Amino acid sequence: MALSKEILEELATIVENAELEAKAIAQLSIKYPEIDEQDGYDIQHIVRDRKIARGHKIVGIKAGLTSRAKMIQVGVDKPSYGYLADYFAVGDGETIDITKLIHPRVEPEIAFVLNKDLEGAGCHVGAVLAATDFVMPALEIIDSRYENFKFDLPSVVADNSSSSRFVLGGRARAASDLDLKSLGIVMTHNGKPFSFGAGAAVLGHPAMAVAMVVNLLARRGEGIKAGSVILTGGITEAVAVKAGDNVQLRAQGLGSVNVNFA
């Protein structure tokens, strides 16, 4: 049985305030053990719509928990999605104020930018590639609002799949010019290699993550609009960061992107 509208609205306020005030909260399922995945998305969409009502724009969407490394790291066994608000975007090489986040981590990703709308059930890799304008390397800064970065699937979905900030950089290239499955990456933390991986770590192919999100959105009668940025999920485990840190991603054929923390 789904949570009542009143409870969903209450939880949406709690989750968004945790994000805006950078204060950790208890996992939602502790107080409401009956919460399910649909409730989580209901809460996420309530918060999204409140941001739009306040004048923010939704510039894209993120796929979450799309690699085995990420699932193992956080203890959740199913992918999810979250939205990207305009103020999440950070320029390549810029500095993020760590006091506005709780316990940030950075993960390496491949970003897709669409030139056609994608919507409806049955979306597949071919449809995604046909609708893709270009791909770029990206760093996503995830920041679960839950204490000790611990959550279950409904709770993380309600928390916008831990979405916080993202950085695009490097080269924009047509997906057809690249072998996205074998595309190699290295992420460095303060100049030292932290993790290595390839695009296939993301559901077998990064475009599969986009298709997954489109199919999940179709259950709510929504899709992804042309011009949207889609972050396809961490290729490797995420690295925890603190003030003074730098993280850089180098992606085969796509150049590099980096971000600082202070």
mmCIF file of C-alpha atoms in Angstrom:
data_model
loop_
_atom_site.group_PDB
_atom_site.id
_atom_site.type_symbol
_atom_site.label_atom_id
_atom_site.label_comp_id
_atom_site.label_asym_id
_atom_site.label_seq_id
_atom_site.Cartn_x
_atom_site.Cartn_y
_atom_site.Cartn_z
ATOM 1 C CA MET A 1 0.000 0.000 0.000
ATOM 2 C CA ALA A 2 1.423 3.366 -1.062
ATOM 3 C CA LEU A 3 2.050 6.119 1.462
ATOM 4 C CA SER A 4 -0.638 8.798 1.721
ATOM 5 C CA LYS A 5 -0.297 12.065 -0.175
ATOM 6 C CA GLU A 6 0.162 13.920 3.127
ATOM 7 C CA ILE A 7 3.060 11.698 4.171
ATOM 8 C CA LEU A 8 4.659 11.955 0.716
ATOM 9 C CA GLU A 9 4.503 15.761 0.904
ATOM 10 C CA GLU A 10 5.963 15.702 4.421
ATOM 11 C CA LEU A 11 8.837 13.443 3.379
ATOM 12 C CA ALA A 12 9.507 15.577 0.297
ATOM 13 C CA THR A 13 9.995 18.584 2.583
ATOM 14 C CA ILE A 14 12.346 16.648 4.859
ATOM 15 C CA VAL A 15 14.455 15.346 1.966
ATOM 16 C CA GLU A 16 14.718 18.676 0.158
ATOM 17 C CA ASN A 17 15.550 20.596 3.319
ATOM 18 C CA ALA A 18 18.337 18.101 3.991
ATOM 19 C CA GLU A 19 19.771 18.886 0.560
ATOM 20 C CA LEU A 20 19.375 22.664 0.781
ATOM 21 C CA GLU A 21 20.685 22.901 4.359
ATOM 22 C CA ALA A 22 23.381 20.194 3.958
ATOM 23 C CA LYS A 23 22.169 18.308 7.027
ATOM 24 C CA ALA A 24 22.044 14.526 7.186
ATOM 25 C CA ILE A 25 18.772 12.769 7.978
ATOM 26 C CA ALA A 26 17.749 9.250 8.915
ATOM 27 C CA GLN A 27 16.881 6.840 6.128
ATOM 28 C CA LEU A 28 13.154 7.236 5.394
ATOM 29 C CA SER A 29 12.369 3.534 5.694
ATOM 30 C CA ILE A 30 13.346 3.551 9.379
ATOM 31 C CA LYS A 31 10.222 5.544 10.267
ATOM 32 C CA TYR A 32 8.165 4.276 7.320
ATOM 33 C CA PRO A 33 9.217 0.647 6.673
ATOM 34 C CA GLU A 34 6.314 0.252 4.243
ATOM 35 C CA ILE A 35 7.796 2.800 1.806
ATOM 36 C CA ASP A 36 8.339 1.301 -1.648
ATOM 37 C CA GLU A 37 10.063 2.290 -4.900
ATOM 38 C CA GLN A 38 6.972 4.032 -6.268
ATOM 39 C CA ASP A 39 6.723 6.134 -3.094
ATOM 40 C CA GLY A 40 10.368 7.061 -3.557
ATOM 41 C CA TYR A 41 9.756 8.334 -7.075
ATOM 42 C CA ASP A 42 6.605 10.144 -5.936
ATOM 43 C CA ILE A 43 8.697 12.018 -3.347
ATOM 44 C CA GLN A 44 11.451 12.739 -5.877
ATOM 45 C CA HIS A 45 8.970 14.171 -8.376
ATOM 46 C CA ILE A 46 7.274 16.318 -5.725
ATOM 47 C CA VAL A 47 10.634 17.912 -4.887
ATOM 48 C CA ARG A 48 11.458 18.332 -8.576
ATOM 49 C CA ASP A 49 8.157 20.092 -9.227
ATOM 50 C CA ARG A 50 8.692 22.386 -6.233
ATOM 51 C CA LYS A 51 12.077 23.428 -7.635
ATOM 52 C CA ILE A 52 10.489 24.206 -11.004
ATOM 53 C CA ALA A 53 7.795 26.256 -9.262
ATOM 54 C CA ARG A 54 10.554 28.291 -7.598
ATOM 55 C CA GLY A 55 12.106 29.109 -10.964
ATOM 56 C CA HIS A 56 14.752 26.419 -11.373
ATOM 57 C CA LYS A 57 15.111 24.552 -14.653
ATOM 58 C CA ILE A 58 15.596 20.816 -15.001
ATOM 59 C CA VAL A 59 18.491 20.424 -17.435
ATOM 60 C CA GLY A 60 18.769 16.670 -17.523
ATOM 61 C CA ILE A 61 18.616 13.402 -15.718
ATOM 62 C CA LYS A 62 20.994 10.933 -14.109
ATOM 63 C CA ALA A 63 21.055 7.196 -14.003
ATOM 64 C CA GLY A 64 22.132 5.828 -10.658
ATOM 65 C CA LEU A 65 23.651 2.549 -9.503
ATOM 66 C CA THR A 66 24.250 1.319 -13.047
ATOM 67 C CA SER A 67 27.539 -0.494 -12.408
ATOM 68 C CA ARG A 68 28.246 -3.527 -10.268
ATOM 69 C CA ALA A 69 30.998 -1.568 -8.484
ATOM 70 C CA LYS A 70 28.502 1.104 -7.412
ATOM 71 C CA MET A 71 25.866 -1.417 -6.349
ATOM 72 C CA ILE A 72 28.399 -3.205 -4.174
ATOM 73 C CA GLN A 73 29.725 0.071 -2.730
ATOM 74 C CA VAL A 74 26.316 1.245 -1.482
ATOM 75 C CA GLY A 75 24.514 -2.059 -1.007
ATOM 76 C CA VAL A 76 21.632 -1.541 -3.458
ATOM 77 C CA ASP A 77 21.008 -4.014 -6.275
ATOM 78 C CA LYS A 78 18.802 -2.084 -8.721
ATOM 79 C CA PRO A 79 19.453 1.000 -10.898
ATOM 80 C CA SER A 80 17.491 4.220 -10.429
ATOM 81 C CA TYR A 81 17.263 7.739 -11.801
ATOM 82 C CA GLY A 82 17.210 11.330 -10.562
ATOM 83 C CA TYR A 83 16.871 14.780 -12.123
ATOM 84 C CA LEU A 84 19.574 17.393 -12.722
ATOM 85 C CA ALA A 85 18.623 20.944 -11.723
ATOM 86 C CA ASP A 86 20.323 23.957 -13.285
ATOM 87 C CA TYR A 87 22.243 24.854 -10.123
ATOM 88 C CA PHE A 88 23.838 21.392 -10.015
ATOM 89 C CA ALA A 89 26.041 22.298 -13.019
ATOM 90 C CA VAL A 90 29.667 23.247 -12.297
ATOM 91 C CA GLY A 91 32.216 24.367 -14.896
ATOM 92 C CA ASP A 92 35.244 22.272 -15.808
ATOM 93 C CA GLY A 93 38.105 23.163 -13.456
ATOM 94 C CA GLU A 94 35.922 25.168 -11.089
ATOM 95 C CA THR A 95 35.799 24.836 -7.308
ATOM 96 C CA ILE A 96 32.903 23.468 -5.264
ATOM 97 C CA ASP A 97 32.195 24.802 -1.773
ATOM 98 C CA ILE A 98 32.300 21.657 0.326
ATOM 99 C CA THR A 99 30.329 23.301 3.163
ATOM 100 C CA LYS A 100 27.210 23.129 0.973
ATOM 101 C CA LEU A 101 27.456 19.338 0.854
ATOM 102 C CA ILE A 102 27.302 16.627 3.522
ATOM 103 C CA HIS A 103 29.657 13.799 2.545
ATOM 104 C CA PRO A 104 30.387 14.190 -1.177
ATOM 105 C CA ARG A 105 31.863 11.547 -3.404
ATOM 106 C CA VAL A 106 32.900 11.828 -7.047
ATOM 107 C CA GLU A 107 32.395 9.258 -9.768
ATOM 108 C CA PRO A 108 33.504 9.069 -13.432
ATOM 109 C CA GLU A 109 30.788 8.953 -16.081
ATOM 110 C CA ILE A 110 29.956 9.311 -19.749
ATOM 111 C CA ALA A 111 27.333 11.987 -20.437
ATOM 112 C CA PHE A 112 24.917 11.876 -23.374
ATOM 113 C CA VAL A 113 23.257 14.964 -24.872
ATOM 114 C CA LEU A 114 20.164 14.342 -27.006
ATOM 115 C CA ASN A 115 19.042 16.023 -30.216
ATOM 116 C CA LYS A 116 15.702 14.189 -30.261
ATOM 117 C CA ASP A 117 13.109 13.424 -27.614
ATOM 118 C CA LEU A 118 13.131 9.931 -26.127
ATOM 119 C CA GLU A 119 9.937 8.607 -24.611
ATOM 120 C CA GLY A 120 7.756 5.556 -24.282
ATOM 121 C CA ALA A 121 8.224 1.992 -23.107
ATOM 122 C CA GLY A 122 10.507 -0.348 -25.030
ATOM 123 C CA CYS A 123 13.381 2.102 -25.478
ATOM 124 C CA HIS A 124 16.584 0.324 -26.499
ATOM 125 C CA VAL A 125 20.250 1.089 -27.172
ATOM 126 C CA GLY A 126 19.682 1.677 -30.885
ATOM 127 C CA ALA A 127 16.993 4.276 -30.225
ATOM 128 C CA VAL A 128 19.243 6.037 -27.732
ATOM 129 C CA LEU A 129 22.200 6.206 -30.124
ATOM 130 C CA ALA A 130 19.941 7.494 -32.916
ATOM 131 C CA ALA A 131 18.704 10.305 -30.640
ATOM 132 C CA THR A 132 22.157 11.263 -29.309
ATOM 133 C CA ASP A 133 23.777 14.495 -30.467
ATOM 134 C CA PHE A 134 27.116 13.878 -28.722
ATOM 135 C CA VAL A 135 28.803 12.376 -25.674
ATOM 136 C CA MET A 136 31.254 13.944 -23.190
ATOM 137 C CA PRO A 137 33.217 12.873 -20.139
ATOM 138 C CA ALA A 138 31.616 13.912 -16.858
ATOM 139 C CA LEU A 139 32.241 13.921 -13.134
ATOM 140 C CA GLU A 140 29.200 13.518 -10.935
ATOM 141 C CA ILE A 141 29.374 14.653 -7.335
ATOM 142 C CA ILE A 142 26.968 12.488 -5.411
ATOM 143 C CA ASP A 143 25.948 13.403 -1.872
ATOM 144 C CA SER A 144 23.474 11.177 -0.122
ATOM 145 C CA ARG A 145 21.514 13.162 2.431
ATOM 146 C CA TYR A 146 21.299 10.105 4.687
ATOM 147 C CA GLU A 147 23.415 9.570 7.761
ATOM 148 C CA ASN A 148 26.596 7.573 7.079
ATOM 149 C CA PHE A 149 25.691 7.348 3.359
ATOM 150 C CA LYS A 150 23.421 4.391 4.210
ATOM 151 C CA PHE A 151 20.121 3.814 2.405
ATOM 152 C CA ASP A 152 17.818 1.330 0.704
ATOM 153 C CA LEU A 153 16.298 1.684 -2.785
ATOM 154 C CA PRO A 154 13.108 3.623 -1.886
ATOM 155 C CA SER A 155 15.079 6.028 0.316
ATOM 156 C CA VAL A 156 17.793 6.749 -2.256
ATOM 157 C CA VAL A 157 15.200 7.262 -4.996
ATOM 158 C CA ALA A 158 13.355 9.762 -2.784
ATOM 159 C CA ASP A 159 16.681 11.545 -2.270
ATOM 160 C CA ASN A 160 17.009 12.107 -6.042
ATOM 161 C CA SER A 161 19.396 9.167 -6.307
ATOM 162 C CA SER A 162 22.021 11.166 -4.361
ATOM 163 C CA SER A 163 22.304 13.757 -7.139
ATOM 164 C CA SER A 164 24.183 16.894 -6.111
ATOM 165 C CA ARG A 165 26.543 18.476 -8.680
ATOM 166 C CA PHE A 166 28.007 17.548 -12.061
ATOM 167 C CA VAL A 167 30.844 18.720 -14.294
ATOM 168 C CA LEU A 168 31.064 18.313 -18.073
ATOM 169 C CA GLY A 169 34.323 18.778 -19.933
ATOM 170 C CA GLY A 170 36.757 17.351 -22.433
ATOM 171 C CA ARG A 171 35.646 16.881 -26.032
ATOM 172 C CA ALA A 172 32.131 16.511 -27.388
ATOM 173 C CA ARG A 173 32.070 13.693 -29.927
ATOM 174 C CA ALA A 174 29.465 11.759 -31.866
ATOM 175 C CA ALA A 175 28.692 8.446 -30.224
ATOM 176 C CA SER A 176 29.157 6.767 -33.624
ATOM 177 C CA ASP A 177 32.833 7.803 -33.587
ATOM 178 C CA LEU A 178 33.522 5.833 -30.416
ATOM 179 C CA ASP A 179 33.346 2.294 -29.114
ATOM 180 C CA LEU A 180 31.538 3.228 -25.918
ATOM 181 C CA LYS A 181 31.695 -0.309 -24.534
ATOM 182 C CA SER A 182 35.482 -0.507 -24.567
ATOM 183 C CA LEU A 183 36.156 3.203 -23.976
ATOM 184 C CA GLY A 184 38.679 3.321 -21.144
ATOM 185 C CA ILE A 185 38.834 5.827 -18.290
ATOM 186 C CA VAL A 186 41.101 6.681 -15.403
ATOM 187 C CA MET A 187 40.058 8.844 -12.474
ATOM 188 C CA THR A 188 42.740 10.524 -10.377
ATOM 189 C CA HIS A 189 42.428 11.895 -6.855
ATOM 190 C CA ASN A 190 44.940 14.636 -6.037
ATOM 191 C CA GLY A 191 47.053 13.529 -8.996
ATOM 192 C CA LYS A 192 47.160 9.845 -8.050
ATOM 193 C CA PRO A 193 45.235 7.182 -9.995
ATOM 194 C CA PHE A 194 42.212 6.093 -7.986
ATOM 195 C CA SER A 195 40.225 3.903 -10.362
ATOM 196 C CA PHE A 196 40.234 2.492 -13.877
ATOM 197 C CA GLY A 197 37.355 1.206 -15.955
ATOM 198 C CA ALA A 198 35.568 0.997 -19.287
ATOM 199 C CA GLY A 199 32.128 1.934 -20.567
ATOM 200 C CA ALA A 200 30.886 -1.647 -20.491
ATOM 201 C CA ALA A 201 30.823 -1.443 -16.675
ATOM 202 C CA VAL A 202 27.601 0.573 -17.063
ATOM 203 C CA LEU A 203 24.912 -2.033 -17.797
ATOM 204 C CA GLY A 204 27.075 -3.467 -20.586
ATOM 205 C CA HIS A 205 26.912 -0.212 -22.594
ATOM 206 C CA PRO A 206 26.417 3.394 -21.386
ATOM 207 C CA ALA A 207 23.500 3.875 -23.802
ATOM 208 C CA MET A 208 21.700 1.071 -21.970
ATOM 209 C CA ALA A 209 21.557 3.324 -18.907
ATOM 210 C CA VAL A 210 19.762 5.985 -20.951
ATOM 211 C CA ALA A 211 17.293 3.400 -22.256
ATOM 212 C CA MET A 212 16.695 2.185 -18.689
ATOM 213 C CA VAL A 213 15.823 5.705 -17.545
ATOM 214 C CA VAL A 214 13.479 6.262 -20.503
ATOM 215 C CA ASN A 215 11.658 3.031 -19.682
ATOM 216 C CA LEU A 216 11.346 3.961 -16.008
ATOM 217 C CA LEU A 217 10.033 7.425 -16.904
ATOM 218 C CA ALA A 218 7.497 5.864 -19.273
ATOM 219 C CA ARG A 219 5.759 4.321 -16.250
ATOM 220 C CA ARG A 220 4.926 7.898 -15.186
ATOM 221 C CA GLY A 221 4.015 9.095 -18.675
ATOM 222 C CA GLU A 222 7.217 11.137 -18.997
ATOM 223 C CA GLY A 223 10.276 11.095 -21.246
ATOM 224 C CA ILE A 224 13.571 12.900 -21.881
ATOM 225 C CA LYS A 225 13.548 16.038 -24.045
ATOM 226 C CA ALA A 226 16.004 16.971 -26.789
ATOM 227 C CA GLY A 227 18.868 19.030 -25.389
ATOM 228 C CA SER A 228 18.857 17.187 -22.088
ATOM 229 C CA VAL A 229 22.037 15.951 -20.445
ATOM 230 C CA ILE A 230 21.967 12.348 -19.260
ATOM 231 C CA LEU A 231 24.610 11.105 -16.833
ATOM 232 C CA THR A 232 24.834 7.358 -17.364
ATOM 233 C CA GLY A 233 26.162 6.347 -13.942
ATOM 234 C CA GLY A 234 29.490 5.706 -12.296
ATOM 235 C CA ILE A 235 31.850 3.498 -14.296
ATOM 236 C CA THR A 236 33.811 2.740 -11.123
ATOM 237 C CA GLU A 237 33.315 3.177 -7.401
ATOM 238 C CA ALA A 238 33.170 6.777 -6.178
ATOM 239 C CA VAL A 239 35.974 8.567 -4.315
ATOM 240 C CA ALA A 240 35.215 10.515 -1.129
ATOM 241 C CA VAL A 241 36.503 14.104 -1.178
ATOM 242 C CA LYS A 242 37.293 16.908 1.263
ATOM 243 C CA ALA A 243 38.392 20.546 1.077
ATOM 244 C CA GLY A 244 41.622 20.952 -0.877
ATOM 245 C CA ASP A 245 41.032 17.927 -3.111
ATOM 246 C CA ASN A 246 41.126 17.719 -6.904
ATOM 247 C CA VAL A 247 39.545 14.977 -8.992
ATOM 248 C CA GLN A 248 40.242 14.486 -12.683
ATOM 249 C CA LEU A 249 38.752 12.098 -15.228
ATOM 250 C CA ARG A 250 40.607 11.183 -18.404
ATOM 251 C CA ALA A 251 38.524 9.338 -20.982
ATOM 252 C CA GLN A 252 39.857 7.628 -24.086
ATOM 253 C CA GLY A 253 39.211 9.828 -27.121
ATOM 254 C CA LEU A 254 37.303 12.378 -25.053
ATOM 255 C CA GLY A 255 39.967 14.343 -23.210
ATOM 256 C CA SER A 256 39.727 15.232 -19.540
ATOM 257 C CA VAL A 257 37.532 17.018 -17.011
ATOM 258 C CA ASN A 258 38.408 18.053 -13.446
ATOM 259 C CA VAL A 259 36.949 19.700 -10.369
ATOM 260 C CA ASN A 260 38.324 21.166 -7.130
ATOM 261 C CA PHE A 261 36.911 21.331 -3.599
ATOM 262 C CA ALA A 262 37.432 24.046 -0.992
#
